[in-house]
Structure formats: structure tokens, C-alpha cells
Amino acid sequence: MKKTLSPKERMAIERVRMPEQDPQQRNTNFAEVNLGLTEEQAIREAQRCLLCKNRPCVAGCPVRVRIPEFIAALAEGNLPEAARILLADNTLPAVCGRVCPQETQCEAVCVRGAKGAPVAVGYLERYVADWAMAHPDQLPHEPLPAPTGKKVAIVGSGPAGLTMAGELARMGHAVTVFEALHETGGVLRYGIPEFRLPKRIVDLEVARLTALGVEIECNVVVGKTLTLDELRRDFDAVFIGNGAGLPVMLDIPGENLKGVYSANEYLTRVNLMAAWRSDRPTPIIHGKRVVVIGGGNTAMDAVRTSRRLGAERSIILYRRTEAEMPARIEEIHHAKEEGIEFILLAAPLEILGNEQGWVRGLLCQRMELGEPDASGRRRPVPIPGDTFELEVDVVVNAIGTRANPLLTATAPDLKLNKWGNIETDENGATNLPGVFAGGDIVRGGATVILAMGDGKTAARSIDEYLQKKGDHTAKQ
Amino acid sequence: MFEVLQNDTLAPNVHRMVIRAPRIAKARQPGQFVIVHPEAGGERVPLTIGDADPVAGTITLFIQAVGATTLKITSTPVGESLRDIAGPLGKATDIEHWGRVVCVGGGLGTAVLYPLAKALAAGGNEVTTIIGGRSEPYIILADELAVFSQVLIATEDGSAGQQGFVTNVLQDLIDDPERRPAAVFAIGPVPMMRAVAELTRPYGIKTIVSLNPIMIDGTGMCGGCRVKVGEETKFACVDGPEFDGHQVDFKLLMDRLTMYREQEAVLLEELPQELRDKIIKVKR
């Protein structure tokens, strides 16, 4: 294979297709849908990159991965170098390569996307990250700086907290991560299903952090087991990345019937507790006809999960049209291939129950799109009198989540906005000295990669804060 | 890991376990609970913190083995550990100065009631405790409760104390103007708590109950433990577990507790025959 290709030769290569499990097969198991590229496919796809001077892809990535550099190393078949670059910029590349919405980020601004298909940055990131996990002995050993003697507490082991932990450990700070659940990963563990993100991948990414010296303590509910004040006393700085894990209720009659779940509960049972496995004690209702209300990634995860739990009909009910769905296009596409039904322009009115208190149906209201609202999207408006009933035995509410007040309720001095999210400046600093925050607790429900970007930004400002604090102490 | 330091059997299948958990012991207040996940691949179950010693760094749990997971926990020998214990969770009991209060405990509910009654007594209240059970062996903690409260016992078969239900004893107290309580705290099986709430309602006696819905995370992120109180839906793990008994929709709570009955039966069937018989006997 030639090492350097002309731009014309590069332009002639077609974008790789990700090998996938067959839809009829995969909707009966929890194994990963995307099977990953072969080495040959990855190198060929890497050769499509024009290594352009502007590098818009780097700016399109919330953690600023040096995309052309790692792709160039990959194109030459130099995987240790590709891995070195990628791992230096991204704490969780095997996760990002799988769950990032590349189509709205790095790939959306790829020069090759202007005419034809952009470079499959996500697939290549995944390939290199998986290679790195499989070949730890071939990775260049990067020495850590001397310990600074500064201690930082991180609240929450989700994408923001884990990224923060990796960044700070590489700067020489002593990091302790406090996690409320019994396993690490936050939404990567309890939210995103095995068929999109195998939990083995999360374990390996976390193991890489502990190898850097990051301490992780599970079963610590900050706000209950320890308070923010205690953390501020015992550590030089605190980062709060505890997410937005509080379900928004539908607030319609029948919401408390048996068979009605929040997406958080449904997915936690299946992902964290592995309720899909017959050898695990945590139960789940295996509905025959399941409706999931919402149009985001959480809704897609829940509805595809229901199918894998054996549902004959799995339905998405969404109040706008497919064009307005916040879910990734790939997930919508995968869902359709797996036989998920989409009922659009419809909203739930009432969950109907039987005499034993179980769900038997959902009364729905047909909608039409009206004038654009504040978000710029056309607002769904009910069509008077146009209602219909769905016969279902499980209802999953995936309309969204809000900030969990568990921590903030015991930290009255911490400034919040009117939705209960923590207020920060653009560097992640809160109103309390030495306390920083990022991810969903600041943004409300957003994406994994945006939370990671927040973790990376705040890590720099914590480092600056600690340096100033150190100087100050030295002067006294 | 959380080491088991003590594991005593108080009544058939009812254990008192002392566990090393320094942070929880330090932070804990009466009325709060923990989530225990005994082993990798296990399930998470909520258990009330019966007592705590912040100096020794220990918590005490009272556990009745009623299924596979509680059996797993209670059969952990001294010196071995439980994988995960998270807490303290839930709101602490609001300890007011009521004057005369009656605490009603049914079965294992007596253990849940114990820290609450102790705190009420320490808060300057005159506490009477009514504890009930099927028969004498199921009456637990009578001596411990007697240290700070007057203890009245009711058993269904009359093998200890007065024959009948705890509500009969409570009715007698309410009927006596010298002993009528200003507030009642009731903890036990849902039908018992409902019966107590119905009994006190016409007298307008403030009645607090501690609810026991199904929980997973215990931190307010899933809503699996939701209950209806008045017109509002509440999450018992963060808004409770204690609520105004006159406002609680007990029918809904009982109904939701049956959600996984079939799966629980399957799990029970998979246990060794000897253990299964033990549990079924206790559950009756």
C-alpha cells in the first residue's frame, strides 16, 4: 500500500460502511449492534482525510481531539502513535467513538462533507481506542508529572467527572471521585444500553483512569453521606458533575399504574442491574406491547430495549415529526430496522388501567405543527377532538430529566438558576471559591461529549485555581 | 466493602446486624435508610438504619429474610462483608415536641420504629410503644424499647401481651383522656399502617407512617418508589419515607408493591428447598 496518496486518490475512496449485526438477529439480543471496522477498512477510511489546513473538525469536537493528526498516523498504519494522540486529548475515546453525535459535531464540519460523505471520524476514533485497549503493552509510556500535593474531589463518575479525573491526574493532582451508585460511569452505566455501549468498554476506560492514580469511591451520595462543605474542608478544590438524573413526570392520569416506568428506572433496571439476564435478581416487566413517549436518544434506547426484552410491538410516540426528533439519525435508523413503530404528531392524554391496577392502554391526542416557539421549532398544537387509544401493557416516559436537588439542597450557598441547575462562568467556576461544576447539572440534559468538554474546560480552570492558591499559600 | 461485625437472630428469620460503615454512622439521623447491594450481580434493597454508633463507626440493620436477597444478606457471617451500602438516604424524622406520643410497630416494623421512638423520647416526648406480631416469638426489641418508653404488646394468638391487634391497644389509649396521644407514629405492614391511620383520622390525631415502596437507586433518579400523598406524587426515597398517614393512598402503595410478585416467586423457587421452606413459613 502506498503511504502518501494524492488528493485525487483520497477523494476517490468511498466512505466505509460500519458492519452491523443483522436487524432481525440483533433485536433479540443485547450484543453490540455496530461491529467495528477491520484494520484494512480503518486504514482505507483514514486515507480519505485530506489533512486540510483549516482542520474545522478539531473545532467541531467539544474536547478538541487533534483529529487530522491521529487519522494521519492511522493512515500510515502507525497505531501506537494514533492511540497516543487520541488518548492525550480524550479520556474516553472508546465511549465517544460509539455514542457521540458526530453528524452534528466533527463530521458536520469535515471539508469532505461539502461534496459527498465526511470522513468517518467516529468510526476511526472507535477503531483506534479499541486497538489501544487490546494492546496496552504497545502504547508509549507517558510519565506523569511530579505530584503537586493538591487534592481535588469530584462528585459523580459520569462523562464529566471521569474526563475531569483524567485531566487532573495528568497534571499531577491527587483526585478522588465520589459516586453514589455501586458502579462507575453515570449515564454510560445506567442509561446507555449494552447494545450501543458494552459495559466492558466502560470498565476498561475507568481502569485506565485508576491506573493513572485516580481514586474512585462508590456508594458515596454527596449531600447525604458527605456534604459539599465537608468536601471543601478536606480538598483543595471540588468539581460537581452529578448530572441531571431526576425524571420529569408526564403529569397525566394513570401515571402510577403498574407497568408505567420513567426511562431512568426502565434503563437502570436493564443496564445497571442487568434485569435482561435471567440469572440476575432485579426484575423488569416484559411488556408485550410497549409505548415509549419521547423522541430523544433516551427514548430510542428504551424502545429498542423493550424489543430486546421480547415485545411484539414497540412504539415511539412523539408530539412533533421525525424532523424535530432530538435523537441521533443513526439511532432512529437502527430503531426502524429493528421493527420499532413510530407514531408521530401525537401526545399522551391518559394512561388507562385495568381493575388490578395494571396498564392496559394509552389515550392519545393527535397534534399538528403550529407557529415556531422560542426554540425555533414549530410548536405542536392539539387537533380538537382527534384522540385515539393504543393497546399497551408497558408505558415508558422518556420526555426528559431535570437537576437532582439531592446535593444542592444541602449546599444553600451554591448559586442555582431557576431550573435548579448550578450557575457557572464559562470556565466552570461556581459562585463558591474552589467549587466548579459541569455537564448536565449545569446544562440540563445534554450529551456525553458536551459533559466531557465541560470536564476538560473546568480541569484547566481548576489547575489555574490550584496554582494561584499554591502561590498564595507560599507567600504567607 | 462493609464488614459484618455482629449478626444475631432476634426472631424467626429476623436478624440484627452490626456493620462497619463509618461515614454512614456519622451522617445518619433517625428515619433514614440505606440501600444494600450484597454482592456483584445482586439486587439493591432498601433497609432502615436501626441504630448507629458514630464513635465506633458502625450501623445496625434489622432485616427479615423474606426473599432471595434479604436471605443472602442475613446469611452473611461475622467477618465477611457486604459489597455495597449507600446512605444515609431519605429525610430524617421531624422530631417535634408533641408531648404524649404513641409509636406503633408491627412485625419487623418495630425495628424501623426503634430509632424513631428513641429520638422522640430523647426529644422530650412521653413515649408509649405498642408492638404487635403474630405470636410471642415475633415480638422483638421489647426490652430495648422499655428503656425509654412504656411498652404495650399485642399478639394475634395472645401468647404475649394483650390478644388482638395493635389497633385494639391504640383504641384503648385514645379512649382514655389521660393517655390520648398528640401524635401517632406507625410502622409495619401496609394494612396495619392503614388501619392505624383510619383509626386516628376521626379524632384528628396527627399520624405519621413510614412507607416501604419498591426502590432501586434510592436517590430520586428513577421514581420507582413513587407514592401518592394528598393530590401529589412523591418519591418516597427523597421526599420520605415518612408521610402524613391521613394523606397517603395506601391502596395504590399496596398495589404497586405487587408489581413483581411473579418474578419474586420464581426467585424464591430457585432457592434450596430448606431455605425456601423457612421463608415461606415466615411469610405464611
Coordinates of C-alpha atoms in Angstrom, one line a residue, chain A residues 178 180-183 190 217-221 224-226 230 233 245-247 249 255-262 264-265 268-269 272-273 279-286 356-358 404 406, chain B residues 2 23-24 26-27 32 37 41-44 69 83-91 214-217 219-224 226-228 233 235 238 251-252 255-256 258-260 263 267 270:
Chain A
F178 CA -17.3 10.0 44.7
A180 CA -23.5 7.5 44.5
L181 CA -24.3 4.2 42.7
H182 CA -22.3 1.0 43.2
E183 CA -20.7 1.2 39.8
Y190 CA -27.2 3.0 33.8
E217 CA -15.2 5.6 45.9
C218 CA -18.6 4.2 45.1
N219 CA -21.7 4.3 47.4
V220 CA -21.0 7.9 48.5
V221 CA -24.1 10.1 48.0
K224 CA -26.2 12.7 52.2
T225 CA -23.1 10.6 53.0
L226 CA -20.9 13.6 52.8
E230 CA -17.1 18.6 54.2
R233 CA -12.8 21.3 54.0
G245 CA -30.9 12.4 36.9
L246 CA -34.4 13.4 38.1
P247 CA -37.2 12.3 35.8
M249 CA -43.2 13.3 35.2
E255 CA -49.1 7.7 35.8
N256 CA -48.8 5.5 38.9
L257 CA -50.3 2.3 37.4
K258 CA -48.2 -0.8 37.4
G259 CA -46.3 -1.0 34.1
V260 CA -45.6 2.7 33.9
Y261 CA -41.8 3.5 34.1
S262 CA -39.6 6.5 33.9
N264 CA -34.4 6.2 34.0
E265 CA -36.0 3.4 36.0
T268 CA -31.4 1.4 35.2
R269 CA -33.1 -1.9 35.8
L272 CA -27.0 -1.2 35.7
M273 CA -28.9 -4.1 37.3
D279 CA -29.5 -15.1 36.3
R280 CA -29.9 -11.6 37.9
P281 CA -32.4 -11.0 40.7
T282 CA -33.6 -7.5 39.6
P283 CA -37.0 -7.8 37.9
I284 CA -38.5 -5.9 34.9
I285 CA -41.9 -6.2 33.3
H286 CA -41.5 -7.8 29.9
Q356 CA -55.8 -4.9 39.0
G357 CA -54.1 -1.6 38.6
W358 CA -52.0 -2.6 35.5
N404 CA -31.5 16.3 41.0
L406 CA -30.1 15.9 46.5
Chain B
F2 CA -18.8 -3.3 54.5
R23 CA -19.4 7.6 57.1
I24 CA -23.0 6.5 57.2
K26 CA -21.6 9.7 61.3
A27 CA -24.1 11.3 58.9
Q32 CA -33.2 7.4 57.3
H37 CA -26.3 -4.4 47.3
G41 CA -24.7 -9.2 40.2
G42 CA -27.1 -8.9 43.2
E43 CA -30.0 -6.5 43.6
R44 CA -30.3 -3.3 45.6
T69 CA -31.7 -11.0 48.5
R83 CA -20.3 -5.3 48.8
D84 CA -22.2 -2.0 48.7
I85 CA -24.1 0.1 51.3
A86 CA -25.2 3.6 50.2
G87 CA -26.6 6.1 52.6
P88 CA -27.9 7.5 54.8
L89 CA -30.9 8.2 52.4
G90 CA -34.3 9.8 52.8
K91 CA -35.4 12.6 55.1
I214 CA -40.1 -0.8 45.8
M215 CA -36.8 1.1 45.3
I216 CA -33.8 0.8 43.0
D217 CA -31.3 3.7 43.4
T219 CA -31.5 8.9 45.4
G220 CA -34.5 10.2 43.4
M221 CA -33.4 9.4 39.9
C222 CA -36.0 6.9 38.8
G223 CA -39.3 7.4 40.6
G224 CA -39.9 3.7 41.1
R226 CA -43.4 7.0 43.9
V227 CA -46.4 7.2 46.2
K228 CA -49.5 9.4 46.2
T233 CA -47.0 12.3 43.6
F235 CA -40.8 9.9 45.6
V238 CA -36.2 11.6 48.8
K251 CA -54.4 1.2 48.1
L252 CA -52.0 2.4 45.4
D255 CA -51.0 -2.3 44.6
R256 CA -47.6 -1.2 43.4
T258 CA -47.3 -6.4 44.0
M259 CA -45.7 -5.4 40.7
Y260 CA -43.0 -8.0 40.6
Q263 CA -40.7 -12.7 39.4
L267 CA -36.5 -16.3 42.5
E270 CA -34.7 -21.2 42.7

